[in-house]
PDB file of C-alpha atoms in Angstrom:
ATOM      1  CA  UNK A 186     189.668  52.809  87.828  1.00 81.00           C
ATOM      2  CA  UNK A 187     192.026  55.184  86.038  1.00 89.00           C
ATOM      3  CA  UNK A 188     191.835  58.894  86.895  1.00 92.00           C
ATOM      4  CA  UNK A 189     192.725  61.466  84.262  1.00 94.00           C
ATOM      5  CA  UNK A 190     193.916  64.901  85.350  1.00 95.00           C
ATOM      6  CA  UNK A 191     193.973  67.695  82.799  1.00 96.00           C
ATOM      7  CA  UNK A 192     195.589  71.083  83.153  1.00 96.00           C
ATOM      8  CA  UNK A 193     194.880  73.874  82.952  1.00 96.00           C
ATOM      9  CA  UNK A 194     191.096  73.801  83.422  1.00 96.00           C
ATOM     10  CA  UNK A 195     190.832  77.000  81.389  1.00 96.00           C
ATOM     11  CA  UNK A 196     193.155  78.913  79.142  1.00 95.00           C
ATOM     12  CA  UNK A 197     193.072  82.274  77.419  1.00 96.00           C
ATOM     13  CA  UNK A 198     195.187  82.721  74.288  1.00 95.00           C
ATOM     14  CA  UNK A 199     195.465  84.869  71.180  1.00 95.00           C
ATOM     15  CA  UNK A 200     195.134  83.971  67.502  1.00 95.00           C
ATOM     16  CA  UNK A 201     198.465  82.606  66.313  1.00 96.00           C
ATOM     17  CA  UNK A 202     199.582  81.456  69.763  1.00 96.00           C
ATOM     18  CA  UNK A 203     200.971  78.018  70.474  1.00 97.00           C
ATOM     19  CA  UNK A 204     198.687  76.343  73.011  1.00 97.00           C
ATOM     20  CA  UNK A 205     199.574  73.340  75.164  1.00 97.00           C
ATOM     21  CA  UNK A 206     197.327  71.212  77.360  1.00 98.00           C
ATOM     22  CA  UNK A 207     198.558  68.391  79.545  1.00 98.00           C
ATOM     23  CA  UNK A 208     196.879  65.238  80.760  1.00 98.00           C
ATOM     24  CA  UNK A 209     198.170  62.915  83.442  1.00 97.00           C
ATOM     25  CA  UNK A 210     196.926  59.379  84.069  1.00 96.00           C
ATOM     26  CA  UNK A 211     196.849  57.821  87.521  1.00 95.00           C
ATOM     27  CA  UNK A 212     198.590  54.731  86.133  1.00 95.00           C
ATOM     28  CA  UNK A 213     200.497  53.643  83.059  1.00 96.00           C
ATOM     29  CA  UNK A 214     198.213  53.705  80.023  1.00 95.00           C
ATOM     30  CA  UNK A 215     200.961  53.223  77.417  1.00 96.00           C
ATOM     31  CA  UNK A 216     199.873  55.286  74.389  1.00 95.00           C
ATOM     32  CA  UNK A 217     196.142  54.626  74.843  1.00 95.00           C
ATOM     33  CA  UNK A 218     195.131  58.265  75.043  1.00 96.00           C
ATOM     34  CA  UNK A 219     192.730  60.209  72.813  1.00 97.00           C
ATOM     35  CA  UNK A 220     191.920  63.920  72.517  1.00 98.00           C
ATOM     36  CA  UNK A 221     188.520  65.422  71.680  1.00 98.00           C
ATOM     37  CA  UNK A 222     187.255  68.893  70.854  1.00 98.00           C
ATOM     38  CA  UNK A 223     183.783  70.025  71.871  1.00 98.00           C
ATOM     39  CA  UNK A 224     182.264  73.268  70.658  1.00 97.00           C
ATOM     40  CA  UNK A 225     179.256  74.755  72.499  1.00 93.00           C
ATOM     41  CA  UNK A 226     176.023  72.935  71.760  1.00 93.00           C
ATOM     42  CA  UNK A 227     177.769  70.274  69.687  1.00 96.00           C
ATOM     43  CA  UNK A 228     178.821  66.666  70.172  1.00 97.00           C
ATOM     44  CA  UNK A 229     182.522  66.052  70.806  1.00 97.00           C
ATOM     45  CA  UNK A 230     184.855  65.390  67.894  1.00 97.00           C
ATOM     46  CA  UNK A 231     187.833  63.044  67.905  1.00 97.00           C
ATOM     47  CA  UNK A 232     191.069  64.863  67.016  1.00 97.00           C
ATOM     48  CA  UNK A 233     193.964  62.658  68.129  1.00 97.00           C
ATOM     49  CA  UNK A 234     194.043  58.936  68.882  1.00 96.00           C
ATOM     50  CA  UNK A 235     196.698  56.670  70.370  1.00 95.00           C
ATOM     51  CA  UNK A 236     198.444  59.732  71.839  1.00 96.00           C
ATOM     52  CA  UNK A 237     199.841  61.123  68.602  1.00 96.00           C
ATOM     53  CA  UNK A 238     197.822  60.029  65.559  1.00 96.00           C
ATOM     54  CA  UNK A 239     195.808  62.685  63.786  1.00 96.00           C
ATOM     55  CA  UNK A 240     192.253  61.645  62.933  1.00 95.00           C
ATOM     56  CA  UNK A 241     191.414  61.899  59.228  1.00 94.00           C
ATOM     57  CA  UNK A 242     190.450  65.412  58.193  1.00 95.00           C
ATOM     58  CA  UNK A 243     191.822  67.117  61.289  1.00 97.00           C
ATOM     59  CA  UNK A 244     194.128  70.087  60.556  1.00 96.00           C
ATOM     60  CA  UNK A 245     197.827  69.471  61.048  1.00 97.00           C
ATOM     61  CA  UNK A 246     198.162  72.355  63.533  1.00 97.00           C
ATOM     62  CA  UNK A 247     196.805  69.900  66.108  1.00 98.00           C
ATOM     63  CA  UNK A 248     199.236  67.372  67.557  1.00 97.00           C
ATOM     64  CA  UNK A 249     199.689  65.083  70.536  1.00 97.00           C
ATOM     65  CA  UNK A 250     202.557  63.368  72.281  1.00 97.00           C
ATOM     66  CA  UNK A 251     203.410  61.313  75.325  1.00 97.00           C
ATOM     67  CA  UNK A 252     203.177  57.812  76.717  1.00 97.00           C
ATOM     68  CA  UNK A 253     202.856  56.104  80.071  1.00 96.00           C
ATOM     69  CA  UNK A 254     201.249  58.632  82.400  1.00 97.00           C
ATOM     70  CA  UNK A 255     202.068  62.029  80.879  1.00 97.00           C
ATOM     71  CA  UNK A 256     200.592  63.415  77.690  1.00 98.00           C
ATOM     72  CA  UNK A 257     200.552  66.722  75.835  1.00 98.00           C
ATOM     73  CA  UNK A 258     198.129  68.218  73.308  1.00 98.00           C
ATOM     74  CA  UNK A 259     199.316  71.156  71.213  1.00 98.00           C
ATOM     75  CA  UNK A 260     197.724  73.621  68.824  1.00 97.00           C
ATOM     76  CA  UNK A 261     200.611  75.053  66.807  1.00 95.00           C
ATOM     77  CA  UNK A 262     198.970  78.319  65.716  1.00 94.00           C
ATOM     78  CA  UNK A 263     195.618  79.023  67.340  1.00 96.00           C
ATOM     79  CA  UNK A 264     192.743  79.882  64.992  1.00 96.00           C
ATOM     80  CA  UNK A 265     189.432  81.528  65.948  1.00 94.00           C
ATOM     81  CA  UNK A 266     187.547  78.321  65.115  1.00 95.00           C
ATOM     82  CA  UNK A 267     189.602  76.423  67.723  1.00 96.00           C
ATOM     83  CA  UNK A 268     187.632  77.993  70.560  1.00 95.00           C
ATOM     84  CA  UNK A 269     186.217  74.966  72.332  1.00 97.00           C
ATOM     85  CA  UNK A 270     186.670  72.689  75.293  1.00 97.00           C
ATOM     86  CA  UNK A 271     189.249  69.936  74.902  1.00 98.00           C
ATOM     87  CA  UNK A 272     189.152  66.571  76.664  1.00 98.00           C
ATOM     88  CA  UNK A 273     191.628  63.765  77.020  1.00 97.00           C
ATOM     89  CA  UNK A 274     190.332  60.208  77.331  1.00 96.00           C
ATOM     90  CA  UNK A 275     192.173  57.080  78.413  1.00 95.00           C
ATOM     91  CA  UNK A 276     191.495  53.962  76.389  1.00 91.00           C
ATOM     92  CA  UNK A 277     193.733  51.504  78.240  1.00 89.00           C
ATOM     93  CA  UNK A 278     191.011  50.043  80.473  1.00 88.00           C
ATOM     94  CA  UNK A 279     187.374  49.482  79.648  1.00 85.00           C
ATOM     95  CA  UNK A 280     185.292  51.477  79.998  1.00 86.00           C
ATOM     96  CA  UNK A 281     187.295  54.497  78.814  1.00 90.00           C
ATOM     97  CA  UNK A 282     187.267  57.632  80.983  1.00 90.00           C
ATOM     98  CA  UNK A 283     187.656  61.358  80.305  1.00 94.00           C
ATOM     99  CA  UNK A 284     189.672  64.118  81.860  1.00 95.00           C
ATOM    100  CA  UNK A 285     187.747  67.069  83.272  1.00 96.00           C
ATOM    101  CA  UNK A 286     188.328  69.261  80.211  1.00 97.00           C
ATOM    102  CA  UNK A 287     190.204  72.434  79.301  1.00 97.00           C
ATOM    103  CA  UNK A 288     188.149  75.423  78.161  1.00 97.00           C
ATOM    104  CA  UNK A 289     190.050  77.453  75.590  1.00 96.00           C
ATOM    105  CA  UNK A 290     189.142  81.105  75.126  1.00 92.00           C
ATOM    106  CA  UNK A 291     190.508  83.894  73.003  1.00 85.00           C
TER     107      UNK A 291
ATOM    108  CA  UNK B1450     177.694  56.946  55.837  1.00 95.00           C
ATOM    109  CA  UNK B1451     177.889  56.097  59.526  1.00 96.00           C
ATOM    110  CA  UNK B1452     175.118  57.717  61.548  1.00 97.00           C
ATOM    111  CA  UNK B1453     173.940  57.511  65.128  1.00 98.00           C
ATOM    112  CA  UNK B1454     170.465  58.943  65.624  1.00 98.00           C
ATOM    113  CA  UNK B1455     169.213  59.478  69.147  1.00 98.00           C
ATOM    114  CA  UNK B1456     165.673  59.805  70.407  1.00 97.00           C
ATOM    115  CA  UNK B1457     164.228  63.209  71.163  1.00 97.00           C
ATOM    116  CA  UNK B1458     164.350  65.439  74.199  1.00 98.00           C
ATOM    117  CA  UNK B1459     162.481  64.337  77.307  1.00 97.00           C
ATOM    118  CA  UNK B1460     160.922  66.207  80.218  1.00 98.00           C
ATOM    119  CA  UNK B1461     160.180  64.012  83.211  1.00 98.00           C
ATOM    120  CA  UNK B1462     159.267  64.273  86.886  1.00 97.00           C
ATOM    121  CA  UNK B1463     161.405  62.864  89.705  1.00 97.00           C
ATOM    122  CA  UNK B1464     160.648  59.211  90.300  1.00 97.00           C
ATOM    123  CA  UNK B1465     159.548  58.529  86.731  1.00 97.00           C
ATOM    124  CA  UNK B1466     161.229  55.974  84.505  1.00 98.00           C
ATOM    125  CA  UNK B1467     162.815  56.658  81.146  1.00 98.00           C
ATOM    126  CA  UNK B1468     164.450  54.824  78.266  1.00 98.00           C
ATOM    127  CA  UNK B1469     166.306  56.717  75.538  1.00 98.00           C
ATOM    128  CA  UNK B1470     167.661  55.227  72.346  1.00 98.00           C
ATOM    129  CA  UNK B1471     170.484  55.423  69.842  1.00 98.00           C
ATOM    130  CA  UNK B1472     170.053  53.850  66.410  1.00 98.00           C
ATOM    131  CA  UNK B1473     173.092  53.131  64.269  1.00 97.00           C
ATOM    132  CA  UNK B1474     173.195  52.916  60.483  1.00 96.00           C
ATOM    133  CA  UNK B1475     175.739  52.752  57.692  1.00 96.00           C
ATOM    134  CA  UNK B1476     177.885  50.090  59.332  1.00 96.00           C
ATOM    135  CA  UNK B1477     177.705  46.628  60.836  1.00 96.00           C
ATOM    136  CA  UNK B1478     176.108  47.503  64.181  1.00 96.00           C
ATOM    137  CA  UNK B1479     177.071  44.354  66.088  1.00 94.00           C
ATOM    138  CA  UNK B1480     180.828  44.767  65.614  1.00 94.00           C
ATOM    139  CA  UNK B1481     181.433  48.119  67.348  1.00 95.00           C
ATOM    140  CA  UNK B1482     181.038  49.094  70.987  1.00 95.00           C
ATOM    141  CA  UNK B1483     178.443  51.780  71.752  1.00 96.00           C
ATOM    142  CA  UNK B1484     179.142  54.154  74.620  1.00 96.00           C
ATOM    143  CA  UNK B1485     176.850  56.464  76.594  1.00 97.00           C
ATOM    144  CA  UNK B1486     178.220  59.800  77.792  1.00 97.00           C
ATOM    145  CA  UNK B1487     176.602  62.202  80.241  1.00 98.00           C
ATOM    146  CA  UNK B1488     177.164  65.940  80.166  1.00 98.00           C
ATOM    147  CA  UNK B1489     175.505  67.840  82.974  1.00 97.00           C
ATOM    148  CA  UNK B1490     174.759  71.530  82.359  1.00 96.00           C
ATOM    149  CA  UNK B1491     178.016  73.467  82.065  1.00 94.00           C
ATOM    150  CA  UNK B1492     180.090  70.427  82.999  1.00 96.00           C
ATOM    151  CA  UNK B1493     182.431  67.934  81.382  1.00 96.00           C
ATOM    152  CA  UNK B1494     182.008  64.579  79.702  1.00 96.00           C
ATOM    153  CA  UNK B1495     181.397  61.460  81.791  1.00 96.00           C
ATOM    154  CA  UNK B1496     181.518  58.026  80.228  1.00 94.00           C
ATOM    155  CA  UNK B1497     178.643  56.078  81.798  1.00 95.00           C
ATOM    156  CA  UNK B1498     179.234  52.711  80.219  1.00 94.00           C
ATOM    157  CA  UNK B1499     179.715  50.808  77.011  1.00 94.00           C
ATOM    158  CA  UNK B1500     178.012  47.847  75.367  1.00 95.00           C
ATOM    159  CA  UNK B1501     179.100  45.460  72.621  1.00 95.00           C
ATOM    160  CA  UNK B1502     175.995  44.618  70.559  1.00 95.00           C
ATOM    161  CA  UNK B1503     177.495  41.373  69.271  1.00 93.00           C
ATOM    162  CA  UNK B1504     177.252  39.623  72.645  1.00 94.00           C
ATOM    163  CA  UNK B1505     175.718  42.329  74.905  1.00 93.00           C
ATOM    164  CA  UNK B1506     178.924  42.585  76.954  1.00 95.00           C
ATOM    165  CA  UNK B1507     178.428  45.665  79.169  1.00 95.00           C
ATOM    166  CA  UNK B1508     181.009  47.639  81.143  1.00 93.00           C
ATOM    167  CA  UNK B1509     179.743  50.317  83.516  1.00 94.00           C
ATOM    168  CA  UNK B1510     181.852  53.116  84.897  1.00 92.00           C
ATOM    169  CA  UNK B1511     181.920  52.756  88.702  1.00 92.00           C
ATOM    170  CA  UNK B1512     179.963  55.983  89.283  1.00 92.00           C
ATOM    171  CA  UNK B1513     177.056  54.742  87.175  1.00 95.00           C
ATOM    172  CA  UNK B1514     176.916  51.055  88.132  1.00 95.00           C
ATOM    173  CA  UNK B1515     173.456  50.386  89.550  1.00 95.00           C
ATOM    174  CA  UNK B1516     172.168  53.834  88.593  1.00 96.00           C
ATOM    175  CA  UNK B1517     171.303  53.152  84.958  1.00 97.00           C
ATOM    176  CA  UNK B1518     170.813  50.171  82.653  1.00 98.00           C
ATOM    177  CA  UNK B1519     172.419  49.921  79.239  1.00 98.00           C
ATOM    178  CA  UNK B1520     170.953  47.467  76.749  1.00 97.00           C
ATOM    179  CA  UNK B1521     170.790  46.750  73.048  1.00 97.00           C
ATOM    180  CA  UNK B1522     168.469  45.281  70.429  1.00 96.00           C
ATOM    181  CA  UNK B1523     170.747  44.348  67.593  1.00 94.00           C
ATOM    182  CA  UNK B1524     167.837  43.255  65.422  1.00 95.00           C
ATOM    183  CA  UNK B1525     166.975  46.943  65.010  1.00 97.00           C
ATOM    184  CA  UNK B1526     170.525  48.336  65.450  1.00 97.00           C
ATOM    185  CA  UNK B1527     169.549  50.222  68.579  1.00 98.00           C
ATOM    186  CA  UNK B1528     171.188  50.786  71.946  1.00 98.00           C
ATOM    187  CA  UNK B1529     169.329  52.035  75.017  1.00 98.00           C
ATOM    188  CA  UNK B1530     169.980  53.895  78.242  1.00 98.00           C
ATOM    189  CA  UNK B1531     167.376  53.417  80.951  1.00 98.00           C
ATOM    190  CA  UNK B1532     166.507  54.801  84.382  1.00 98.00           C
ATOM    191  CA  UNK B1533     164.017  53.216  86.794  1.00 97.00           C
ATOM    192  CA  UNK B1534     163.571  56.279  88.973  1.00 97.00           C
ATOM    193  CA  UNK B1535     164.832  59.621  87.758  1.00 97.00           C
ATOM    194  CA  UNK B1536     166.282  62.311  89.996  1.00 97.00           C
ATOM    195  CA  UNK B1537     166.703  66.011  89.361  1.00 97.00           C
ATOM    196  CA  UNK B1538     170.445  65.376  89.190  1.00 97.00           C
ATOM    197  CA  UNK B1539     169.893  63.224  86.074  1.00 98.00           C
ATOM    198  CA  UNK B1540     169.173  66.417  84.142  1.00 98.00           C
ATOM    199  CA  UNK B1541     171.798  66.422  81.414  1.00 98.00           C
ATOM    200  CA  UNK B1542     172.601  65.965  77.767  1.00 98.00           C
ATOM    201  CA  UNK B1543     173.245  62.330  76.934  1.00 98.00           C
ATOM    202  CA  UNK B1544     175.325  61.298  73.936  1.00 98.00           C
ATOM    203  CA  UNK B1545     175.856  57.918  72.388  1.00 98.00           C
ATOM    204  CA  UNK B1546     179.006  57.176  70.441  1.00 97.00           C
ATOM    205  CA  UNK B1547     180.509  54.395  68.379  1.00 97.00           C
ATOM    206  CA  UNK B1548     183.834  53.250  69.765  1.00 94.00           C
ATOM    207  CA  UNK B1549     186.492  51.627  67.647  1.00 88.00           C
ATOM    208  CA  UNK B1550     187.769  48.596  69.556  1.00 81.00           C
ATOM    209  CA  UNK B1551     185.995  49.961  72.624  1.00 73.00           C
ATOM    210  CA  UNK B1552     188.608  52.690  72.775  1.00 85.00           C
ATOM    211  CA  UNK B1553     188.041  55.829  70.716  1.00 91.00           C
ATOM    212  CA  UNK B1554     184.713  57.447  69.885  1.00 93.00           C
ATOM    213  CA  UNK B1555     184.829  58.119  66.161  1.00 93.00           C
ATOM    214  CA  UNK B1556     181.149  58.868  65.659  1.00 96.00           C
ATOM    215  CA  UNK B1557     178.610  60.546  67.912  1.00 97.00           C
ATOM    216  CA  UNK B1558     174.873  60.924  68.077  1.00 98.00           C
ATOM    217  CA  UNK B1559     173.299  64.351  68.181  1.00 97.00           C
ATOM    218  CA  UNK B1560     172.531  64.086  71.889  1.00 97.00           C
ATOM    219  CA  UNK B1561     169.326  63.663  73.910  1.00 98.00           C
ATOM    220  CA  UNK B1562     168.468  66.335  76.452  1.00 98.00           C
ATOM    221  CA  UNK B1563     166.822  64.925  79.552  1.00 98.00           C
ATOM    222  CA  UNK B1564     165.222  67.371  81.961  1.00 98.00           C
ATOM    223  CA  UNK B1565     163.944  66.118  85.318  1.00 98.00           C
ATOM    224  CA  UNK B1566     161.889  68.646  87.208  1.00 97.00           C
ATOM    225  CA  UNK B1567     158.867  68.654  89.470  1.00 94.00           C
TER     226      UNK B1567
END
């Protein structure tokens, strides 16, 4: 099965900062990579699909890039409401699998 | 409006059995995969397995194969997650989700908290 490695596992940033999270797959997953946001006590929310496509209604400060085994998730200008844990998820092989998450703090 | 409504919180003893549910509405239930995700206290998301209600095709993640049973009753638009013998380590929040093409989870249930304690 495909292993997903996210880094860093936690991150402290300030409002307005540019924040970058990386995700590496253990094998080529083409562009089959999604990003989710989970706030405390809430279900996860899909932000980015197919590596770089913004889900409907998601603010444009969120973006994703990459293909193959290396992927990047970026928040262009961090807002207070972005405090959450972020997960990557490979969708190349069924069933899909998640990275271990990146906890973002201000 | 697409909705996934999960059954309520459960408190069980080790060794007991349990079946929790996830009912979909607002879409054609048998044409989207349903996934079950475990989140242990303070930990990350783990995809347990997925099921396609149209033909009951099931794919388990290796860590959960043989530990749980995923099933569906498409006549009532409901997916299930079942344990035969619970352990304390099964204590977690469990989410169901609707996956587009079995790939991305666009919609999520509200979660079912399962607590296993003697």
